[in-house]
Coordinates of C-alpha atoms in Angstrom, one line a residue:
Chain A
M1 CA -0.3 -0.1 -0.4
H2 CA 1.6 3.1 -0.9
S3 CA 1.1 6.3 1.7
A4 CA 0.2 9.8 0.3
A5 CA 3.0 10.9 1.5
A6 CA 5.9 8.6 -0.1
M7 CA 3.8 9.9 -3.6
N8 CA 5.1 12.7 -6.6
P9 CA 2.8 15.6 -6.3
P10 CA -0.3 14.7 -9.2
R11 CA -0.2 16.3 -12.6
I12 CA -2.9 18.8 -12.7
L13 CA -5.0 18.3 -15.9
D14 CA -5.2 21.7 -16.5
G15 CA -8.4 22.1 -18.6
K16 CA -8.6 25.9 -18.7
A17 CA -4.8 25.9 -20.9
L18 CA -5.5 22.5 -22.8
A19 CA -9.1 24.7 -23.7
T20 CA -7.1 27.7 -25.0
T21 CA -5.4 25.7 -27.1
V22 CA -8.3 24.4 -28.5
L23 CA -9.8 27.4 -29.6
A24 CA -6.5 28.3 -30.8
T25 CA -6.9 26.0 -33.7
C26 CA -10.9 26.4 -34.2
R27 CA -9.6 30.3 -34.9
A28 CA -7.1 29.0 -37.2
E29 CA -10.0 26.8 -39.0
A30 CA -12.5 29.0 -38.9
A31 CA -10.4 31.6 -40.7
A32 CA -9.5 29.2 -43.4
L33 CA -13.1 28.7 -44.0
H34 CA -14.0 32.8 -43.8
A35 CA -11.3 32.0 -46.6
Q36 CA -14.1 29.8 -48.7
G37 CA -16.9 32.2 -47.8
I38 CA -18.2 29.8 -44.7
T39 CA -18.9 31.7 -41.1
P40 CA -19.6 29.2 -38.3
G41 CA -22.3 29.9 -36.9
L42 CA -23.7 29.0 -33.7
A43 CA -27.4 29.8 -32.1
V44 CA -28.1 29.2 -29.0
V45 CA -31.8 29.5 -27.5
L46 CA -32.5 30.2 -24.0
V47 CA -36.2 30.0 -22.6
G48 CA -36.7 32.2 -19.1
E49 CA -34.7 33.7 -17.2
D50 CA -32.5 31.4 -15.4
P51 CA -29.2 33.3 -14.3
A52 CA -27.2 30.2 -14.1
S53 CA -28.4 29.8 -17.6
Q54 CA -28.1 33.4 -18.6
V55 CA -24.1 33.2 -17.5
Y56 CA -23.2 30.1 -19.9
V57 CA -25.3 31.7 -22.7
A58 CA -23.6 35.1 -22.4
S59 CA -20.0 33.0 -22.2
K60 CA -21.2 30.6 -25.5
A61 CA -21.3 34.1 -27.6
R62 CA -18.4 35.8 -26.1
T63 CA -16.4 32.3 -27.3
C64 CA -17.6 32.4 -30.5
A65 CA -17.1 36.3 -31.0
E66 CA -13.1 35.8 -29.8
L67 CA -13.5 32.7 -32.7
G68 CA -14.5 34.7 -35.4
F69 CA -17.8 32.8 -35.5
Y70 CA -21.2 34.6 -36.2
S71 CA -23.0 33.6 -33.3
R72 CA -27.2 34.3 -32.3
K73 CA -28.5 34.7 -28.8
I74 CA -32.7 34.0 -29.0
E75 CA -34.0 35.1 -25.5
L76 CA -37.2 33.8 -24.9
P77 CA -39.7 34.5 -22.0
A78 CA -40.1 31.7 -19.9
T79 CA -44.2 31.8 -20.8
T80 CA -43.2 30.7 -25.0
T81 CA -45.3 27.1 -25.7
Q82 CA -44.0 24.0 -26.6
Q83 CA -45.2 24.9 -30.4
E84 CA -43.7 28.9 -30.5
L85 CA -40.3 26.8 -29.4
L86 CA -40.9 24.1 -32.2
D87 CA -41.5 27.2 -34.8
V88 CA -38.1 28.5 -33.8
V89 CA -36.1 25.9 -34.0
C90 CA -38.1 25.0 -37.3
T91 CA -36.8 28.9 -38.8
L92 CA -32.7 28.2 -37.5
N93 CA -32.8 24.1 -39.1
A94 CA -33.6 26.5 -42.3
D95 CA -30.8 29.5 -41.8
P96 CA -28.1 28.7 -43.8
A97 CA -25.9 31.1 -41.4
I98 CA -26.7 28.8 -38.6
H99 CA -24.7 25.7 -38.1
G100 CA -24.7 24.7 -35.0
I101 CA -28.6 24.8 -32.5
L102 CA -28.2 24.4 -29.3
V103 CA -31.6 25.2 -26.6
Q104 CA -30.1 25.8 -23.2
S105 CA -31.2 23.6 -20.4
P106 CA -33.4 23.3 -18.6
P107 CA -36.3 24.7 -20.2
P108 CA -39.2 25.8 -18.2
K109 CA -40.8 22.9 -16.8
H110 CA -44.2 23.1 -19.4
I111 CA -41.7 22.4 -22.4
D112 CA -41.1 19.0 -23.2
E113 CA -37.7 19.2 -23.8
A114 CA -36.9 15.6 -25.9
A115 CA -39.5 16.5 -28.9
I116 CA -37.3 20.0 -29.0
I117 CA -34.2 18.2 -29.5
R118 CA -35.9 15.7 -32.2
A119 CA -37.0 18.6 -33.8
I120 CA -33.5 20.1 -34.0
D121 CA -31.6 19.1 -37.5
P122 CA -29.1 16.2 -36.3
R123 CA -26.8 17.6 -38.5
K124 CA -26.7 21.0 -36.5
D125 CA -27.4 18.9 -33.1
V126 CA -23.9 20.3 -31.4
D127 CA -24.8 19.2 -28.1
G128 CA -24.5 16.2 -29.5
F129 CA -28.5 15.3 -27.8
H130 CA -30.7 13.5 -31.1
P131 CA -31.4 10.0 -31.6
E132 CA -28.9 10.2 -34.5
N133 CA -26.3 11.5 -32.9
V134 CA -26.9 9.1 -29.6
A135 CA -26.8 6.1 -32.0
K136 CA -23.7 7.1 -34.3
L137 CA -22.2 6.9 -30.6
V138 CA -23.1 3.4 -29.9
L139 CA -22.5 2.8 -33.8
E140 CA -19.3 4.5 -33.8
D141 CA -19.6 6.7 -36.6
P142 CA -17.5 9.6 -36.8
S143 CA -19.7 11.4 -38.7
G144 CA -21.8 12.6 -35.6
F145 CA -21.9 14.8 -33.6
V146 CA -20.7 13.6 -29.8
P147 CA -21.9 15.7 -26.3
C148 CA -19.5 18.0 -25.2
T149 CA -18.0 17.1 -21.8
P150 CA -17.4 13.8 -22.0
A151 CA -15.6 14.4 -25.1
G152 CA -13.6 16.8 -23.6
C153 CA -13.1 14.1 -21.0
I154 CA -11.6 12.2 -23.5
K155 CA -9.5 15.1 -24.7
L156 CA -8.1 15.8 -21.7
L157 CA -7.3 12.2 -21.4
D158 CA -6.0 11.9 -24.9
S159 CA -4.3 15.0 -24.6
A160 CA -2.0 14.6 -21.3
G161 CA -1.4 11.0 -22.9
L162 CA -3.1 8.6 -20.5
A163 CA -3.1 5.3 -21.6
T164 CA -7.0 4.2 -21.7
A165 CA -6.5 0.9 -23.8
G166 CA -7.1 -2.0 -20.9
A167 CA -7.1 0.4 -17.9
E168 CA -10.0 0.1 -15.8
A169 CA -12.4 3.1 -16.0
V170 CA -15.1 3.5 -13.5
I171 CA -17.8 6.4 -14.5
I172 CA -20.3 7.5 -11.1
G173 CA -23.1 8.5 -13.0
R174 CA -25.9 7.5 -15.6
S175 CA -27.4 10.3 -17.2
M176 CA -27.5 10.5 -20.8
I177 CA -25.6 13.7 -20.9
V178 CA -22.2 12.7 -19.8
G179 CA -22.4 9.0 -18.2
K180 CA -23.7 6.8 -20.8
P181 CA -22.1 8.4 -23.4
L182 CA -18.8 8.8 -21.9
A183 CA -18.7 5.2 -21.1
L184 CA -19.2 4.3 -24.8
L185 CA -16.8 6.2 -26.0
L186 CA -14.3 4.6 -23.8
V187 CA -15.2 1.3 -24.1
S188 CA -15.2 2.5 -27.9
K189 CA -12.3 1.2 -29.9
H190 CA -10.4 4.4 -29.9
S191 CA -10.6 4.5 -25.9
N192 CA -10.3 0.2 -25.3
A193 CA -11.1 0.5 -21.7
T194 CA -12.6 -2.2 -19.0
V195 CA -15.9 0.0 -18.1
T196 CA -17.7 0.5 -15.4
I197 CA -21.0 2.3 -15.0
A198 CA -21.9 2.8 -11.2
H199 CA -24.4 4.7 -9.9
S200 CA -26.8 5.8 -6.7
R201 CA -27.5 2.3 -6.2
S202 CA -24.8 0.3 -6.5
R203 CA -23.6 -1.3 -3.3
D204 CA -20.2 0.0 -1.9
L205 CA -19.4 2.4 -4.5
P206 CA -16.0 3.3 -2.5
A207 CA -14.6 -0.4 -3.2
I208 CA -16.1 -0.2 -7.0
C209 CA -14.0 3.3 -7.2
R210 CA -10.8 1.9 -5.8
R211 CA -10.9 -0.4 -8.8
A212 CA -10.4 2.3 -10.7
D213 CA -7.2 3.3 -13.6
I214 CA -9.6 5.9 -14.5
L215 CA -12.0 7.4 -12.2
I216 CA -14.7 9.8 -13.6
A217 CA -17.2 11.4 -10.7
A218 CA -20.4 12.8 -12.7
V219 CA -23.1 12.5 -9.7
G220 CA -23.6 15.8 -8.8
R221 CA -22.8 15.6 -5.1
P222 CA -20.0 17.9 -4.0
E223 CA -16.6 16.0 -2.9
I224 CA -18.1 12.8 -2.4
V225 CA -15.2 11.1 -3.7
K226 CA -13.0 10.9 -0.5
A227 CA -9.1 9.3 -0.4
S228 CA -10.1 6.2 1.2
W229 CA -12.9 5.9 -2.8
I230 CA -9.1 5.9 -4.8
K231 CA -6.7 3.2 -5.6
P232 CA -3.2 5.2 -5.6
G233 CA -2.0 5.9 -9.1
A234 CA -5.1 6.6 -10.3
V235 CA -6.3 9.0 -12.9
V236 CA -9.6 11.1 -11.8
I237 CA -11.6 13.0 -13.9
D238 CA -13.9 15.5 -11.9
V239 CA -17.2 16.4 -14.0
G240 CA -19.0 17.8 -11.0
I241 CA -19.6 21.3 -10.2
N242 CA -21.4 21.9 -6.8
R243 CA -22.2 25.2 -5.0
L244 CA -21.0 24.7 -1.3
A245 CA -21.8 27.4 1.3
D246 CA -18.3 29.0 2.8
A247 CA -18.7 31.7 5.2
T248 CA -15.2 33.0 4.2
K249 CA -16.4 34.0 0.8
K250 CA -18.1 36.8 -0.2
S251 CA -20.3 35.2 -2.7
G252 CA -21.2 33.1 0.1
Y253 CA -20.5 29.7 -1.3
R254 CA -17.7 28.0 -3.6
L255 CA -17.4 25.9 -6.6
T256 CA -16.5 22.5 -6.2
G257 CA -16.5 19.0 -7.7
D258 CA -17.5 15.9 -6.9
V259 CA -14.3 15.3 -5.4
A260 CA -13.0 16.1 -2.1
Y261 CA -10.2 17.8 -4.0
D262 CA -7.3 18.1 -1.2
E263 CA -7.6 14.2 0.2
V264 CA -7.7 13.1 -3.1
A265 CA -5.1 15.1 -5.1
P266 CA -2.4 13.5 -2.9
L267 CA -3.0 10.2 -3.7
C268 CA -3.7 10.7 -7.9
A269 CA -1.4 10.5 -10.6
A270 CA -3.3 13.6 -12.4
I271 CA -5.8 14.7 -11.3
T272 CA -8.2 17.7 -12.7
P273 CA -9.3 21.0 -10.8
V274 CA -13.0 22.2 -10.4
P275 CA -13.0 25.6 -11.6
G276 CA -10.6 24.6 -14.4
G277 CA -11.1 20.9 -15.3
V278 CA -13.4 19.6 -17.5
G279 CA -15.4 23.0 -17.1
P280 CA -13.2 24.7 -19.9
M281 CA -13.5 21.8 -22.2
T282 CA -16.9 21.3 -22.7
I283 CA -17.2 25.0 -24.1
A284 CA -14.1 24.6 -26.2
M285 CA -15.9 20.9 -27.5
L286 CA -18.9 22.8 -28.1
M287 CA -16.7 25.2 -30.8
Q288 CA -15.0 22.4 -32.2
N289 CA -18.5 20.7 -33.1
T290 CA -19.7 24.1 -34.2
L291 CA -17.0 24.1 -36.8
Q292 CA -17.3 20.6 -37.9
A293 CA -20.9 21.5 -38.6
A294 CA -20.3 23.9 -40.6
R295 CA -17.5 22.2 -42.5
Q296 CA -20.3 19.1 -43.3
S297 CA -22.4 22.0 -44.4
E298 CA -19.4 23.1 -47.0
F299 CA -18.7 19.3 -48.3
K300 CA -22.8 19.6 -49.1
K301 CA -22.3 22.8 -50.6
I302 CA -19.3 21.5 -52.8
Q303 CA -21.2 18.0 -53.6
K304 CA -24.5 19.3 -54.9
P305 CA -23.4 21.5 -57.6
N306 CA -21.1 18.3 -59.1
F307 CA -24.2 16.3 -58.7
F308 CA -26.4 18.3 -60.6
L309 CA -23.7 18.7 -63.4
D310 CA -22.7 15.1 -63.6
H311 CA -27.2 15.4 -64.2
A312 CA -27.3 18.3 -66.7
Chain B
M1 CA -13.3 -19.9 -0.2
H2 CA -16.5 -22.4 -1.3
S3 CA -15.3 -25.1 -2.4
A4 CA -17.5 -26.4 -5.6
A5 CA -18.3 -29.7 -3.7
A6 CA -20.0 -27.7 -0.8
M7 CA -22.8 -25.6 -3.2
N8 CA -25.9 -26.6 -4.3
P9 CA -26.8 -27.5 -7.4
P10 CA -26.4 -24.7 -9.8
R11 CA -30.5 -23.6 -10.8
I12 CA -30.8 -23.8 -14.9
L13 CA -32.1 -21.2 -16.2
D14 CA -33.7 -23.4 -19.1
G15 CA -34.5 -20.9 -22.2
K16 CA -36.3 -23.4 -24.2
A17 CA -38.9 -23.5 -21.5
L18 CA -39.8 -20.3 -20.8
A19 CA -39.2 -19.2 -24.7
T20 CA -42.3 -21.4 -24.2
T21 CA -44.3 -20.0 -21.9
V22 CA -43.5 -16.2 -24.0
L23 CA -44.8 -17.9 -27.1
A24 CA -47.7 -19.0 -25.8
T25 CA -48.4 -15.3 -24.5
C26 CA -47.6 -14.3 -28.2
R27 CA -50.4 -16.1 -29.5
A28 CA -52.8 -15.3 -27.5
E29 CA -51.9 -11.9 -27.7
A30 CA -52.5 -12.3 -31.6
A31 CA -55.5 -14.0 -31.3
A32 CA -56.6 -11.1 -30.0
L33 CA -55.3 -9.0 -32.4
H34 CA -57.4 -11.5 -35.0
A35 CA -60.4 -10.5 -33.5
Q36 CA -59.6 -7.2 -34.4
G37 CA -58.8 -7.9 -38.0
I38 CA -54.9 -7.4 -37.7
T39 CA -52.4 -10.6 -38.1
P40 CA -48.6 -10.0 -37.0
G41 CA -46.7 -10.4 -39.9
L42 CA -43.1 -10.7 -40.1
A43 CA -40.9 -10.4 -43.8
V44 CA -37.5 -12.3 -43.6
V45 CA -34.7 -11.3 -46.4
L46 CA -32.4 -13.8 -46.9
V47 CA -29.7 -12.7 -49.2
G48 CA -27.4 -15.8 -50.7
E49 CA -26.8 -19.1 -49.3
D50 CA -25.7 -19.5 -46.1
P51 CA -26.6 -22.7 -45.0
A52 CA -26.8 -21.2 -41.3
S53 CA -29.1 -18.1 -42.5
Q54 CA -31.1 -21.2 -44.5
V55 CA -31.7 -23.3 -40.6
Y56 CA -32.7 -19.5 -38.8
V57 CA -34.7 -18.4 -41.4
A58 CA -37.0 -21.5 -41.7
S59 CA -37.5 -21.7 -37.9
K60 CA -38.1 -18.0 -37.5
A61 CA -41.0 -18.8 -40.2
R62 CA -42.1 -22.2 -38.6
T63 CA -42.4 -20.3 -35.6
C64 CA -44.8 -17.5 -36.7
A65 CA -46.9 -20.1 -38.4
E66 CA -47.3 -21.6 -35.0
L67 CA -48.6 -18.5 -33.2
G68 CA -50.5 -17.5 -36.1
F69 CA -48.6 -14.9 -37.1
Y70 CA -48.6 -14.3 -41.3
S71 CA -45.0 -14.6 -42.5
R72 CA -43.3 -14.0 -45.7
K73 CA -39.6 -15.6 -46.6
I74 CA -38.3 -13.8 -49.3
E75 CA -34.8 -15.5 -50.7
L76 CA -32.9 -13.2 -53.1
P77 CA -29.7 -14.6 -55.0
A78 CA -26.0 -13.6 -53.6
T79 CA -25.7 -11.2 -56.2
T80 CA -28.4 -9.1 -55.5
T81 CA -27.3 -5.1 -55.6
Q82 CA -27.1 -3.0 -52.7
Q83 CA -30.0 -0.9 -54.8
E84 CA -31.9 -4.5 -55.3
L85 CA -32.0 -4.7 -51.6
L86 CA -33.3 -1.2 -50.7
D87 CA -36.1 -1.7 -53.3
V88 CA -37.3 -5.3 -51.6
V89 CA -36.9 -2.9 -48.0
C90 CA -38.9 -0.3 -49.3
T91 CA -41.6 -2.4 -50.2
L92 CA -41.7 -4.0 -47.2
N93 CA -42.0 -0.7 -45.7
A94 CA -45.2 0.5 -47.6
D95 CA -46.9 -2.8 -47.3
P96 CA -49.7 -2.6 -44.4
A97 CA -49.2 -6.4 -43.7
I98 CA -45.8 -6.3 -43.2
H99 CA -45.4 -4.8 -39.3
G100 CA -41.6 -6.6 -38.6
I101 CA -38.8 -6.6 -41.3
L102 CA -35.7 -8.4 -40.6
V103 CA -32.7 -8.8 -43.5
Q104 CA -30.7 -12.0 -42.3
S105 CA -27.2 -11.0 -41.4
P106 CA -24.7 -11.6 -42.5
P107 CA -25.6 -10.8 -45.8
P108 CA -22.8 -11.0 -48.6
K109 CA -19.9 -8.7 -48.5
H110 CA -20.9 -6.3 -51.1
I111 CA -23.9 -5.4 -49.4
D112 CA -23.9 -2.3 -46.8
E113 CA -25.5 -3.6 -44.0
A114 CA -25.5 -0.4 -42.2
A115 CA -27.3 1.2 -45.2
I116 CA -30.0 -1.3 -45.3
I117 CA -30.7 -1.5 -41.7
R118 CA -31.0 2.6 -42.3
A119 CA -33.8 2.1 -44.7
I120 CA -35.7 -0.2 -43.1
D121 CA -38.6 2.0 -41.4
P122 CA -38.0 2.0 -37.6
R123 CA -41.6 1.0 -36.6
K124 CA -41.0 -2.0 -38.8
D125 CA -37.3 -3.0 -37.1
V126 CA -38.3 -5.5 -34.6
D127 CA -34.3 -6.6 -34.9
G128 CA -33.7 -3.2 -33.3
F129 CA -30.7 -2.2 -35.3
H130 CA -32.0 0.6 -36.4
P131 CA -30.5 4.0 -35.1
E132 CA -33.9 5.2 -34.0
N133 CA -34.1 2.3 -31.8
V134 CA -30.3 2.2 -30.7
A135 CA -31.0 6.2 -29.4
K136 CA -34.4 4.6 -27.8
L137 CA -32.3 2.1 -25.8
V138 CA -30.0 4.5 -24.6
L139 CA -33.2 7.0 -23.8
E140 CA -34.3 4.0 -22.0
D141 CA -37.7 4.9 -24.2
P142 CA -40.3 2.4 -24.3
S143 CA -41.6 2.2 -27.9
G144 CA -38.3 1.8 -29.3
F145 CA -37.2 -2.5 -29.8
V146 CA -35.0 -3.8 -28.4
P147 CA -32.0 -5.5 -29.8
C148 CA -34.1 -9.5 -29.5
T149 CA -30.7 -11.5 -27.6
P150 CA -30.0 -8.5 -24.8
A151 CA -34.0 -8.8 -24.3
G152 CA -34.0 -12.2 -23.9
C153 CA -31.1 -12.3 -21.8
I154 CA -33.0 -9.6 -19.5
K155 CA -36.2 -12.1 -19.9
L156 CA -34.1 -15.1 -18.7
L157 CA -33.0 -12.6 -15.2
D158 CA -36.3 -11.3 -14.4
S159 CA -38.3 -14.6 -14.9
A160 CA -35.9 -16.0 -12.2
G161 CA -36.4 -13.6 -10.1
L162 CA -32.6 -12.8 -10.0
A163 CA -32.1 -9.8 -8.5
T164 CA -29.9 -7.4 -10.6
A165 CA -30.5 -4.3 -8.6
G166 CA -27.6 -3.1 -7.1
A167 CA -25.8 -6.4 -8.5
E168 CA -22.3 -6.6 -10.1
A169 CA -23.1 -7.4 -13.7
V170 CA -19.7 -8.3 -16.3
I171 CA -20.4 -8.4 -19.7
I172 CA -17.5 -10.1 -22.2
G173 CA -18.3 -8.4 -25.4
R174 CA -18.3 -4.8 -26.9
S175 CA -20.9 -5.6 -29.3
M176 CA -23.7 -3.5 -31.2
I177 CA -25.9 -7.3 -31.2
V178 CA -25.2 -7.7 -27.9
G179 CA -22.6 -6.2 -24.9
K180 CA -23.9 -2.7 -25.5
P181 CA -27.3 -2.9 -25.9
L182 CA -26.8 -5.4 -23.0
A183 CA -25.2 -3.3 -21.1
L184 CA -27.4 -0.2 -21.5
L185 CA -30.2 -2.5 -20.4
L186 CA -28.8 -3.7 -17.4
V187 CA -27.8 0.0 -16.2
S188 CA -30.8 1.0 -16.8
K189 CA -33.8 2.3 -14.1
H190 CA -35.6 -1.3 -14.8
S191 CA -32.6 -3.1 -13.6
N192 CA -30.0 -1.0 -11.8
A193 CA -27.1 -3.3 -12.0
T194 CA -23.6 -1.8 -11.6
V195 CA -22.2 -2.6 -15.2
T196 CA -18.8 -4.0 -17.0
I197 CA -18.2 -3.7 -20.7
A198 CA -14.9 -5.8 -20.6
H199 CA -14.2 -7.0 -24.1
S200 CA -11.0 -8.4 -25.6
R201 CA -8.2 -5.8 -24.6
S202 CA -9.4 -5.8 -21.2
R203 CA -6.5 -6.8 -18.6
D204 CA -6.8 -9.7 -16.3
L205 CA -10.3 -10.8 -18.0
P206 CA -10.0 -13.7 -15.3
A207 CA -10.0 -11.0 -11.9
I208 CA -12.7 -9.1 -13.4
C209 CA -15.2 -11.7 -14.1
R210 CA -14.2 -13.1 -10.6
R211 CA -16.0 -9.4 -9.1
A212 CA -19.3 -10.4 -11.4
D213 CA -22.9 -11.2 -9.1
I214 CA -23.6 -12.0 -12.7
L215 CA -21.7 -13.3 -15.6
I216 CA -22.7 -12.8 -19.2
A217 CA -20.2 -13.9 -21.8
A218 CA -20.6 -12.8 -25.2
V219 CA -17.4 -13.3 -27.1
G220 CA -18.1 -16.2 -29.4
R221 CA -14.7 -17.9 -28.0
P222 CA -15.7 -21.6 -27.1
E223 CA -15.3 -22.4 -23.3
I224 CA -13.3 -19.3 -22.2
V225 CA -15.1 -18.7 -19.3
K226 CA -13.1 -21.4 -16.7
A227 CA -14.3 -22.2 -13.2
S228 CA -11.5 -20.4 -12.1
W229 CA -12.9 -16.9 -13.5
I230 CA -16.6 -17.4 -11.5
K231 CA -17.2 -16.4 -8.2
P232 CA -19.4 -18.5 -6.4
G233 CA -22.7 -18.5 -6.0
A234 CA -22.9 -16.4 -9.9
V235 CA -25.6 -16.2 -12.0
V236 CA -24.0 -16.4 -15.4
I237 CA -25.8 -16.3 -19.0
D238 CA -24.4 -17.5 -21.9
V239 CA -24.8 -16.5 -25.4
G240 CA -22.0 -17.6 -26.8
I241 CA -23.1 -20.4 -29.6
N242 CA -20.2 -22.2 -31.0
R243 CA -19.0 -25.5 -33.4
L244 CA -16.4 -27.3 -31.4
A245 CA -14.8 -30.9 -32.5
D246 CA -16.4 -33.9 -31.4
A247 CA -15.5 -37.4 -33.3
T248 CA -17.8 -38.4 -30.3
K249 CA -20.5 -37.1 -32.6
K250 CA -22.0 -38.1 -35.8
S251 CA -22.3 -34.5 -37.2
G252 CA -18.6 -34.3 -36.0
Y253 CA -19.0 -31.4 -33.3
R254 CA -21.3 -30.2 -31.0
L255 CA -22.6 -26.9 -29.9
T256 CA -20.7 -25.1 -27.1
G257 CA -21.1 -21.7 -25.5
D258 CA -18.9 -19.3 -24.5
V259 CA -18.7 -21.2 -21.2
A260 CA -16.7 -24.3 -19.7
Y261 CA -20.2 -25.6 -18.4
D262 CA -19.3 -28.6 -16.7
E263 CA -16.5 -26.9 -14.9
V264 CA -18.4 -23.5 -14.3
A265 CA -21.6 -25.0 -13.4
P266 CA -21.3 -26.6 -10.1
L267 CA -19.7 -22.9 -8.6
C268 CA -22.9 -21.3 -9.9
A269 CA -26.6 -19.9 -8.3
A270 CA -27.8 -20.3 -12.0
I271 CA -26.8 -21.0 -15.1
T272 CA -28.0 -21.3 -19.0
P273 CA -27.5 -24.2 -20.8
V274 CA -25.8 -23.8 -24.4
P275 CA -27.9 -24.9 -26.6
G276 CA -31.2 -24.6 -24.7
G277 CA -30.5 -20.6 -22.4
V278 CA -30.1 -17.8 -24.6
G279 CA -31.2 -19.0 -27.8
P280 CA -34.4 -19.5 -27.9
M281 CA -35.1 -16.9 -26.2
T282 CA -34.2 -15.4 -29.1
I283 CA -36.5 -15.7 -31.9
A284 CA -39.0 -15.5 -28.5
M285 CA -38.1 -11.8 -28.6
L286 CA -38.4 -11.4 -32.0
M287 CA -41.9 -12.6 -31.7
Q288 CA -42.8 -10.5 -29.0
N289 CA -41.4 -7.0 -30.7
T290 CA -43.3 -8.6 -34.5
L291 CA -46.4 -8.3 -32.0
Q292 CA -45.5 -4.8 -30.6
A293 CA -44.9 -3.6 -34.3
A294 CA -48.4 -4.8 -35.1
R295 CA -49.6 -3.7 -32.0
Q296 CA -48.7 0.0 -32.4
S297 CA -49.6 0.0 -35.8
E298 CA -52.8 -1.0 -34.7
F299 CA -52.9 2.4 -32.4
K300 CA -52.6 4.5 -35.2
K301 CA -55.2 2.8 -37.2
I302 CA -57.3 3.7 -34.6
Q303 CA -56.3 7.3 -34.0
K304 CA -56.3 7.9 -37.7
P305 CA -60.2 8.3 -38.5
N306 CA -60.4 10.0 -35.0
F307 CA -58.2 12.9 -35.8
F308 CA -60.2 13.0 -39.4
L309 CA -63.4 12.8 -37.4
D310 CA -61.9 15.8 -35.7
H311 CA -61.2 17.6 -38.0
A312 CA -63.7 17.1 -40.2

């Protein structure tokens, strides 16, 4: 058994720095598309006035501006009906200036979110939540859009050169947004990990987590993962972003992940901080997906005239 | 450590008996549909002359006949083109007598099987391989069709009253047909298992399998799972059907699963035999899916006239 004190300090997986690199590449690729007369365009639809959602939406618009993407923010009142929202999505589907469409989650309770997601043209579904893209993930079809947070986790592992093949990966959480897609990515031929999906109904979660060479916490419960849950030398990816009351902060709270960072980090080979880990990667992957959507639309534009010429 | 000799004999999960029960229910439900003027109809398309495929197709047609289903066998030469096969699928999609369409796998090498599957109307995709149904499985939407072999495994566990919630399930194999869908089913809110997906690239497969309360072997390698891979008291589901040379048999071979049954069975609380375990369940689930397709088409028929009346 290793003791914490005997170990080297962990490698910090700096998501902010990696996101900056990814975004620089996006900016360069957007410039190349510009030269072909294409500006990648992202539409973000916000229904209601949730303050957290407003912050996320503003941050996406700002990032678009920095990269030279076109962005359109569509703010709708909380009273918007399902049909009105469907009409907005429909208009964006038909708009050639828009390559990516994102409806900020969560919408008000009277909205059937699944039906809204289904209405988005899958070629513009840069969140990767449309059934068409969900299926492509299962079928390992690279033409689909991978959900941004799981894609960000994989990018963090790959960029750090952390080997996943044959490794034991344990994911805590089985959501459609993170847990399940991440399990599918890690078990795919790209990553080749042995993957365990654990959740609230799992027996002896600490023992399951102690098997992990790569532990991914995506439960949304502050600092649930303790030092005793960690195999020394593990890689820990913390997807959680939780507010924890903290009287020493002006805001009255601090942001914390699902991992008790201070006690866990000394045991790890590598770990993501919160904030500054998975969070910044999510938005970087969104921009990468929007670029992919713009590129694929461009491909279509090139193909179509040839098609018509062939049949002229 | 338990010794094999000290344990009770394992419970044999008799797939043949359970399939007979499931099929009896299907027959009764088909009779009820008959009374409403509906005959569940299954079309099976066979391209080429693979002898094993011919046996499977004949067996499906025979089961349909026993249940009072309408069945249509479409045998096409190995030289059939992609377009010709697409045309056949398209005709079946439009045929109101056909509720389920199945293209027997594997087709000849020049056929793009994924494109054929995509062409099937998802409401008639009783194999559950269409992207629409794959996504419904991930999203836990019960209106989709679940692939027959994984559905059969779940039915075997449920019918035997074997608890899956909180249990450690290990699946060996990550195919689109068995491993991945079964993982998604076992981790869903229906089953609530902790699920590990292991495969050819997993390190120390025996140790991973020894963690399993429920072990599912779906690798297609004869008798790879040995007694030393088993936690005493485990439930073992053997999806493999392999031919092993056997000079004592007239045919020169015997059928065997992925599990070394004779040495593994004494350690288990329950185990499926091969043949007579998962195999018969697969065809029973196909019939259940066809019935579901017929029922859902009937629902539409009832709804439509009302719709027109409302708007008359």
